[in-house]
PDB file of C-alpha atoms and ligand atoms in Angstrom:
ATOM      1  CA  MET A   1      -0.065   0.120  -0.152  1.00  0.00           C
ATOM      2  CA  ASN A   2       1.418   3.152  -0.782  1.00  0.00           C
ATOM      3  CA  LEU A   3       1.630   5.556   1.902  1.00  0.00           C
ATOM      4  CA  PHE A   4       0.476   9.140   1.736  1.00  0.00           C
ATOM      5  CA  LEU A   5       0.954  12.525   4.032  1.00  0.00           C
ATOM      6  CA  ASP A   6      -1.804  14.692   4.198  1.00  0.00           C
ATOM      7  CA  THR A   7       0.458  17.761   4.852  1.00  0.00           C
ATOM      8  CA  ALA A   8       1.726  20.902   3.151  1.00  0.00           C
ATOM      9  CA  ASN A   9       4.287  21.249   6.143  1.00  0.00           C
ATOM     10  CA  ILE A  10       7.693  21.318   4.623  1.00  0.00           C
ATOM     11  CA  GLU A  11       9.581  19.690   7.781  1.00  0.00           C
ATOM     12  CA  GLU A  12       7.246  17.071   8.159  1.00  0.00           C
ATOM     13  CA  ILE A  13       7.425  15.834   4.220  1.00  0.00           C
ATOM     14  CA  LYS A  14      11.358  15.493   4.888  1.00  0.00           C
ATOM     15  CA  LYS A  15      11.091  13.804   7.778  1.00  0.00           C
ATOM     16  CA  VAL A  16       9.181  10.581   6.380  1.00  0.00           C
ATOM     17  CA  LYS A  17      11.263  11.258   3.139  1.00  0.00           C
ATOM     18  CA  ASP A  18      14.240  10.736   4.615  1.00  0.00           C
ATOM     19  CA  LEU A  19      13.040   7.666   6.076  1.00  0.00           C
ATOM     20  CA  GLY A  20      12.626   6.283   2.565  1.00  0.00           C
ATOM     21  CA  LEU A  21       8.865   5.622   3.238  1.00  0.00           C
ATOM     22  CA  LEU A  22       6.780   8.836   1.982  1.00  0.00           C
ATOM     23  CA  ASP A  23       5.131   7.118  -1.794  1.00  0.00           C
ATOM     24  CA  GLY A  24       3.270  11.166  -2.052  1.00  0.00           C
ATOM     25  CA  ILE A  25       1.524  13.899  -0.253  1.00  0.00           C
ATOM     26  CA  THR A  26      -2.468  15.191   0.108  1.00  0.00           C
ATOM     27  CA  THR A  27      -3.186  18.699  -0.034  1.00  0.00           C
ATOM     28  CA  ASN A  28      -6.804  20.319   0.724  1.00  0.00           C
ATOM     29  CA  PRO A  29      -7.586  24.194   1.231  1.00  0.00           C
ATOM     30  CA  SER A  30      -7.531  23.818   4.606  1.00  0.00           C
ATOM     31  CA  ILE A  31      -4.360  21.890   4.740  1.00  0.00           C
ATOM     32  CA  ILE A  32      -3.111  24.615   2.581  1.00  0.00           C
ATOM     33  CA  SER A  33      -4.390  27.704   4.204  1.00  0.00           C
ATOM     34  CA  LYS A  34      -2.954  26.413   7.315  1.00  0.00           C
ATOM     35  CA  ALA A  35       0.909  26.686   5.896  1.00  0.00           C
ATOM     36  CA  GLY A  36      -0.196  30.510   5.426  1.00  0.00           C
ATOM     37  CA  ARG A  37       2.373  30.821   2.113  1.00  0.00           C
ATOM     38  CA  LYS A  38       1.513  31.177  -1.343  1.00  0.00           C
ATOM     39  CA  PHE A  39      -0.245  28.100  -2.916  1.00  0.00           C
ATOM     40  CA  THR A  40       1.314  27.570  -6.129  1.00  0.00           C
ATOM     41  CA  GLU A  41       4.661  28.424  -4.670  1.00  0.00           C
ATOM     42  CA  VAL A  42       4.201  25.523  -1.232  1.00  0.00           C
ATOM     43  CA  ILE A  43       3.035  23.224  -4.260  1.00  0.00           C
ATOM     44  CA  LYS A  44       6.061  23.773  -6.397  1.00  0.00           C
ATOM     45  CA  GLU A  45       8.362  23.324  -3.164  1.00  0.00           C
ATOM     46  CA  ILE A  46       6.689  19.833  -2.235  1.00  0.00           C
ATOM     47  CA  ALA A  47       6.777  18.466  -5.802  1.00  0.00           C
ATOM     48  CA  ALA A  48       9.753  19.309  -5.985  1.00  0.00           C
ATOM     49  CA  LEU A  49      10.531  17.792  -3.019  1.00  0.00           C
ATOM     50  CA  VAL A  50       8.677  14.169  -3.189  1.00  0.00           C
ATOM     51  CA  ASP A  51       9.076  11.569  -6.434  1.00  0.00           C
ATOM     52  CA  GLY A  52       5.437  10.708  -6.349  1.00  0.00           C
ATOM     53  CA  PRO A  53       2.329  12.050  -6.899  1.00  0.00           C
ATOM     54  CA  VAL A  54       1.648  15.619  -5.004  1.00  0.00           C
ATOM     55  CA  SER A  55      -2.828  16.212  -4.916  1.00  0.00           C
ATOM     56  CA  ALA A  56      -3.241  20.222  -5.449  1.00  0.00           C
ATOM     57  CA  GLU A  57      -7.102  21.053  -4.537  1.00  0.00           C
ATOM     58  CA  VAL A  58      -8.812  23.645  -6.648  1.00  0.00           C
ATOM     59  CA  ILE A  59     -10.638  26.357  -4.980  1.00  0.00           C
ATOM     60  CA  SER A  60     -13.456  27.049  -7.709  1.00  0.00           C
ATOM     61  CA  SER A  61     -16.625  25.119  -7.612  1.00  0.00           C
ATOM     62  CA  ASN A  62     -18.028  25.561 -10.945  1.00  0.00           C
ATOM     63  CA  TYR A  63     -16.397  23.731 -14.349  1.00  0.00           C
ATOM     64  CA  ASP A  64     -14.864  26.160 -15.819  1.00  0.00           C
ATOM     65  CA  GLY A  65     -13.180  27.299 -12.873  1.00  0.00           C
ATOM     66  CA  MET A  66     -11.838  24.087 -11.897  1.00  0.00           C
ATOM     67  CA  ILE A  67     -10.599  23.821 -15.351  1.00  0.00           C
ATOM     68  CA  LYS A  68      -9.014  26.761 -15.998  1.00  0.00           C
ATOM     69  CA  GLU A  69      -7.203  25.923 -12.277  1.00  0.00           C
ATOM     70  CA  GLY A  70      -6.781  22.448 -12.890  1.00  0.00           C
ATOM     71  CA  VAL A  71      -4.362  23.037 -16.022  1.00  0.00           C
ATOM     72  CA  GLU A  72      -2.535  25.550 -13.856  1.00  0.00           C
ATOM     73  CA  LEU A  73      -1.936  23.113 -11.188  1.00  0.00           C
ATOM     74  CA  SER A  74      -0.727  20.590 -13.588  1.00  0.00           C
ATOM     75  CA  GLN A  75       1.725  22.673 -15.245  1.00  0.00           C
ATOM     76  CA  ILE A  76       3.753  23.422 -11.723  1.00  0.00           C
ATOM     77  CA  ALA A  77       5.216  20.143 -12.236  1.00  0.00           C
ATOM     78  CA  GLU A  78       4.124  16.899 -13.593  1.00  0.00           C
ATOM     79  CA  ASN A  79       3.902  15.303 -10.485  1.00  0.00           C
ATOM     80  CA  VAL A  80       0.768  16.985  -9.600  1.00  0.00           C
ATOM     81  CA  VAL A  81      -2.525  15.537  -9.467  1.00  0.00           C
ATOM     82  CA  VAL A  82      -5.257  17.516  -9.427  1.00  0.00           C
ATOM     83  CA  LYS A  83      -8.154  17.342  -6.887  1.00  0.00           C
ATOM     84  CA  VAL A  84     -11.923  18.173  -7.864  1.00  0.00           C
ATOM     85  CA  PRO A  85     -14.953  17.774  -5.361  1.00  0.00           C
ATOM     86  CA  LEU A  86     -16.761  15.395  -6.163  1.00  0.00           C
ATOM     87  CA  THR A  87     -20.434  17.257  -7.646  1.00  0.00           C
ATOM     88  CA  MET A  88     -21.673  17.063 -11.297  1.00  0.00           C
ATOM     89  CA  GLU A  89     -19.481  19.931 -12.185  1.00  0.00           C
ATOM     90  CA  GLY A  90     -16.196  18.162 -10.940  1.00  0.00           C
ATOM     91  CA  LEU A  91     -16.881  14.885 -12.102  1.00  0.00           C
ATOM     92  CA  LYS A  92     -17.204  17.140 -16.287  1.00  0.00           C
ATOM     93  CA  ALA A  93     -14.223  18.589 -15.150  1.00  0.00           C
ATOM     94  CA  VAL A  94     -12.583  15.230 -14.028  1.00  0.00           C
ATOM     95  CA  ASN A  95     -13.560  13.896 -17.734  1.00  0.00           C
ATOM     96  CA  GLU A  96     -12.197  16.586 -19.499  1.00  0.00           C
ATOM     97  CA  PHE A  97      -8.840  16.514 -17.206  1.00  0.00           C
ATOM     98  CA  THR A  98      -8.862  12.754 -18.603  1.00  0.00           C
ATOM     99  CA  ASN A  99      -8.829  13.394 -21.860  1.00  0.00           C
ATOM    100  CA  ARG A 100      -6.130  15.827 -21.529  1.00  0.00           C
ATOM    101  CA  GLY A 101      -4.671  13.593 -20.213  1.00  0.00           C
ATOM    102  CA  ILE A 102      -4.179  15.437 -16.325  1.00  0.00           C
ATOM    103  CA  SER A 103      -4.000  13.024 -13.540  1.00  0.00           C
ATOM    104  CA  THR A 104      -7.076  13.682 -10.918  1.00  0.00           C
ATOM    105  CA  ASN A 105      -8.247  13.152  -7.302  1.00  0.00           C
ATOM    106  CA  VAL A 106     -11.640  12.895  -6.792  1.00  0.00           C
ATOM    107  CA  THR A 107     -12.146  14.227  -3.043  1.00  0.00           C
ATOM    108  CA  LEU A 108     -14.992  14.372  -0.787  1.00  0.00           C
ATOM    109  CA  CYS A 109     -16.255  10.977  -1.329  1.00  0.00           C
ATOM    110  CA  PHE A 110     -18.810   9.155   0.954  1.00  0.00           C
ATOM    111  CA  SER A 111     -20.709   6.922  -0.509  1.00  0.00           C
ATOM    112  CA  ALA A 112     -19.815   3.829  -3.123  1.00  0.00           C
ATOM    113  CA  ASN A 113     -22.405   5.062  -5.538  1.00  0.00           C
ATOM    114  CA  GLN A 114     -20.188   8.505  -5.508  1.00  0.00           C
ATOM    115  CA  ALA A 115     -16.780   6.536  -5.899  1.00  0.00           C
ATOM    116  CA  LEU A 116     -18.356   4.615  -9.173  1.00  0.00           C
ATOM    117  CA  LEU A 117     -19.374   7.699 -11.069  1.00  0.00           C
ATOM    118  CA  ALA A 118     -15.853   9.006 -10.219  1.00  0.00           C
ATOM    119  CA  ALA A 119     -14.296   6.241 -11.727  1.00  0.00           C
ATOM    120  CA  LYS A 120     -16.436   6.074 -14.799  1.00  0.00           C
ATOM    121  CA  ALA A 121     -15.271   9.553 -15.180  1.00  0.00           C
ATOM    122  CA  GLY A 122     -12.022   8.541 -14.934  1.00  0.00           C
ATOM    123  CA  ALA A 123     -10.380   9.449 -11.626  1.00  0.00           C
ATOM    124  CA  SER A 124      -6.631   8.254 -11.267  1.00  0.00           C
ATOM    125  CA  PHE A 125      -7.510   8.370  -7.558  1.00  0.00           C
ATOM    126  CA  ILE A 126     -11.098   8.311  -5.280  1.00  0.00           C
ATOM    127  CA  SER A 127     -10.316   9.812  -1.779  1.00  0.00           C
ATOM    128  CA  PRO A 128     -13.093   8.291   0.615  1.00  0.00           C
ATOM    129  CA  PHE A 129     -12.975   9.971   3.874  1.00  0.00           C
ATOM    130  CA  LEU A 130     -13.120   7.653   6.737  1.00  0.00           C
ATOM    131  CA  GLY A 131     -12.773   9.149   9.964  1.00  0.00           C
ATOM    132  CA  ARG A 132     -15.640  12.325   8.777  1.00  0.00           C
ATOM    133  CA  LEU A 133     -17.901   9.331   8.493  1.00  0.00           C
ATOM    134  CA  ASP A 134     -17.468   7.775  11.527  1.00  0.00           C
ATOM    135  CA  ASP A 135     -17.700  11.290  12.725  1.00  0.00           C
ATOM    136  CA  ILE A 136     -21.300  11.616  12.323  1.00  0.00           C
ATOM    137  CA  GLY A 137     -21.562   7.685  13.021  1.00  0.00           C
ATOM    138  CA  HIS A 138     -21.356   5.894  10.109  1.00  0.00           C
ATOM    139  CA  ASP A 139     -18.646   2.914   9.444  1.00  0.00           C
ATOM    140  CA  GLY A 140     -16.100   4.931   7.362  1.00  0.00           C
ATOM    141  CA  LEU A 141     -13.936   1.426   6.910  1.00  0.00           C
ATOM    142  CA  GLU A 142     -16.965  -0.607   5.455  1.00  0.00           C
ATOM    143  CA  LEU A 143     -17.053   2.063   2.602  1.00  0.00           C
ATOM    144  CA  ILE A 144     -13.362   0.991   1.453  1.00  0.00           C
ATOM    145  CA  SER A 145     -14.713  -2.570   1.179  1.00  0.00           C
ATOM    146  CA  GLU A 146     -17.468  -1.419  -0.661  1.00  0.00           C
ATOM    147  CA  ILE A 147     -15.651   0.474  -3.079  1.00  0.00           C
ATOM    148  CA  ARG A 148     -12.489  -2.514  -3.574  1.00  0.00           C
ATOM    149  CA  ALA A 149     -15.822  -4.730  -4.113  1.00  0.00           C
ATOM    150  CA  MET A 150     -17.157  -2.997  -6.946  1.00  0.00           C
ATOM    151  CA  TYR A 151     -14.033  -1.384  -8.346  1.00  0.00           C
ATOM    152  CA  ASP A 152     -12.995  -4.992  -8.469  1.00  0.00           C
ATOM    153  CA  ASN A 153     -16.183  -6.575 -10.301  1.00  0.00           C
ATOM    154  CA  TYR A 154     -15.257  -4.037 -12.951  1.00  0.00           C
ATOM    155  CA  GLY A 155     -12.096  -3.603 -13.485  1.00  0.00           C
ATOM    156  CA  TYR A 156     -11.747   0.072 -12.659  1.00  0.00           C
ATOM    157  CA  GLU A 157      -7.895   1.099 -12.174  1.00  0.00           C
ATOM    158  CA  THR A 158      -8.779   4.146 -10.315  1.00  0.00           C
ATOM    159  CA  GLN A 159      -6.951   4.106  -7.184  1.00  0.00           C
ATOM    160  CA  ILE A 160      -8.808   4.456  -3.982  1.00  0.00           C
ATOM    161  CA  LEU A 161      -6.943   6.789  -1.473  1.00  0.00           C
ATOM    162  CA  ALA A 162      -8.382   6.227   2.355  1.00  0.00           C
ATOM    163  CA  ALA A 163      -8.255   9.903   3.200  1.00  0.00           C
ATOM    164  CA  SER A 164      -9.473  11.722   6.567  1.00  0.00           C
ATOM    165  CA  ILE A 165      -7.344   8.569   8.433  1.00  0.00           C
ATOM    166  CA  ARG A 166      -7.805   9.919  12.513  1.00  0.00           C
ATOM    167  CA  HIS A 167      -5.578   6.643  14.112  1.00  0.00           C
ATOM    168  CA  PRO A 168      -3.579   3.649  13.149  1.00  0.00           C
ATOM    169  CA  ILE A 169      -6.678   1.209  13.318  1.00  0.00           C
ATOM    170  CA  HIS A 170      -7.910   3.019  10.107  1.00  0.00           C
ATOM    171  CA  PHE A 171      -4.359   2.684   8.525  1.00  0.00           C
ATOM    172  CA  LYS A 172      -4.224  -1.033   9.547  1.00  0.00           C
ATOM    173  CA  GLU A 173      -7.841  -1.688   8.051  1.00  0.00           C
ATOM    174  CA  VAL A 174      -7.736   0.051   4.776  1.00  0.00           C
ATOM    175  CA  ALA A 175      -4.765  -1.891   4.155  1.00  0.00           C
ATOM    176  CA  LEU A 176      -6.285  -5.045   5.137  1.00  0.00           C
ATOM    177  CA  ARG A 177      -9.208  -3.783   3.287  1.00  0.00           C
ATOM    178  CA  GLY A 178      -7.635  -3.354  -0.240  1.00  0.00           C
ATOM    179  CA  ALA A 179      -6.654   0.378  -0.469  1.00  0.00           C
ATOM    180  CA  ASP A 180      -4.327   1.105  -2.752  1.00  0.00           C
ATOM    181  CA  CYS A 181      -2.925   3.985  -0.772  1.00  0.00           C
ATOM    182  CA  SER A 182      -3.278   6.018   2.507  1.00  0.00           C
ATOM    183  CA  THR A 183      -3.028   9.218   3.371  1.00  0.00           C
ATOM    184  CA  LEU A 184      -1.848  10.144   7.251  1.00  0.00           C
ATOM    185  CA  PRO A 185      -1.517  13.063   9.248  1.00  0.00           C
ATOM    186  CA  TYR A 186       1.849  13.502  10.310  1.00  0.00           C
ATOM    187  CA  SER A 187       0.698  12.761  14.099  1.00  0.00           C
ATOM    188  CA  VAL A 188      -0.570   9.461  12.819  1.00  0.00           C
ATOM    189  CA  PHE A 189       2.209   8.065  10.975  1.00  0.00           C
ATOM    190  CA  ALA A 190       4.532   8.748  13.840  1.00  0.00           C
ATOM    191  CA  GLN A 191       1.970   6.594  16.003  1.00  0.00           C
ATOM    192  CA  LEU A 192       2.173   3.794  13.622  1.00  0.00           C
ATOM    193  CA  PHE A 193       5.819   3.047  14.832  1.00  0.00           C
ATOM    194  CA  GLN A 194       4.520   2.849  18.488  1.00  0.00           C
ATOM    195  CA  HIS A 195       4.206   0.003  20.578  1.00  0.00           C
ATOM    196  CA  PRO A 196       4.941  -0.584  24.303  1.00  0.00           C
ATOM    197  CA  LEU A 197       7.046  -3.766  23.512  1.00  0.00           C
ATOM    198  CA  THR A 198       9.217  -2.824  21.034  1.00  0.00           C
ATOM    199  CA  ASP A 199      10.310   0.237  24.103  1.00  0.00           C
ATOM    200  CA  ILE A 200      10.497  -2.359  26.881  1.00  0.00           C
ATOM    201  CA  GLY A 201      12.600  -4.966  24.504  1.00  0.00           C
ATOM    202  CA  LEU A 202      14.753  -2.678  23.220  1.00  0.00           C
ATOM    203  CA  GLN A 203      15.671  -1.175  26.625  1.00  0.00           C
ATOM    204  CA  LYS A 204      16.760  -4.984  28.037  1.00  0.00           C
ATOM    205  CA  PHE A 205      18.819  -5.121  24.516  1.00  0.00           C
ATOM    206  CA  ILE A 206      20.892  -2.034  25.106  1.00  0.00           C
ATOM    207  CA  GLU A 207      20.990  -3.157  29.193  1.00  0.00           C
ATOM    208  CA  ASP A 208      22.238  -6.574  27.941  1.00  0.00           C
ATOM    209  CA  SER A 209      24.548  -5.455  25.048  1.00  0.00           C
ATOM    210  CA  LYS A 210      26.630  -3.536  27.404  1.00  0.00           C
ATOM    211  CA  SER A 211      28.124  -6.865  28.600  1.00  0.00           C
ATOM    212  CA  ILE A 212      28.942  -7.816  24.900  1.00  0.00           C
ATOM    213  CA  ASN A 213      32.220  -7.587  23.436  1.00  0.00           C
ATOM    214  CA  TRP A 214      32.151  -6.196  20.232  1.00  0.00           C
TER     215      TRP A 214
HETATM  216  O1  LIG B 301      -7.371  15.568   2.288  1.00  0.00           O
HETATM  217  C1  LIG B 301      -8.305  15.284   3.282  1.00  0.00           C
HETATM  218  C2  LIG B 301      -8.768  14.189   4.429  1.00  0.00           C
HETATM  219  O2  LIG B 301      -7.880  13.844   4.787  1.00  0.00           O
HETATM  220  C3  LIG B 301      -8.953  15.335   5.348  1.00  0.00           C
HETATM  221  O3  LIG B 301      -9.289  14.819   6.772  1.00  0.00           O
HETATM  222  O4  LIG B 301      -8.869  14.939   9.093  1.00  0.00           O
HETATM  223  O5  LIG B 301      -9.787  17.096   7.803  1.00  0.00           O
HETATM  224  O6  LIG B 301     -11.657  15.060   8.284  1.00  0.00           O
HETATM  225  P1  LIG B 301      -9.936  15.172   7.816  1.00  0.00           P
END
């Protein structure tokens, strides 16, 4: 499974890249606004830093605006993926981007039907938001299984990019359910390394190693 970071924070991106574990980046308008920098500049810097796909989201919600912004974003670097909301106008734009050979990530997906429409429009990635579904008492993880089954039934190549991941159990479960990629906030990524038995075991090895003659 490909591991993406859901951030525009350059320090976080560098840390995960240095570990050799980074496959791509996702951003959204809330993440970009937190970065407090010019949108196109921050995307340019991230795209140069990361080898894999970098999702940058359009701001317009009408077709013409999305096409104009998406084309501009796609010209920043080859690995920029244009992120588009799951609306009628959005999927019309995805169709056009697909015709023009521009990669897309369809965001704000909360149902399997929405995911099927995005695949039909030719989306490169679909982003189901697990945590936000859980927040309103729905089963976010079940959505991943449904989309996997639906895409496999028809051979759609749209990659399932599990988003709105809130904790390590989400990460494990989306991998078990066949998501192609998972995008994590840095805090959740760091949690994946943690296990109390690892800490206890390492402490004991460090103690015992003091009597080893190298
Ligand atoms: O980038 C999309 C998604 O990961 C947002 O997550 O935590 O704001 O629901 P969240």
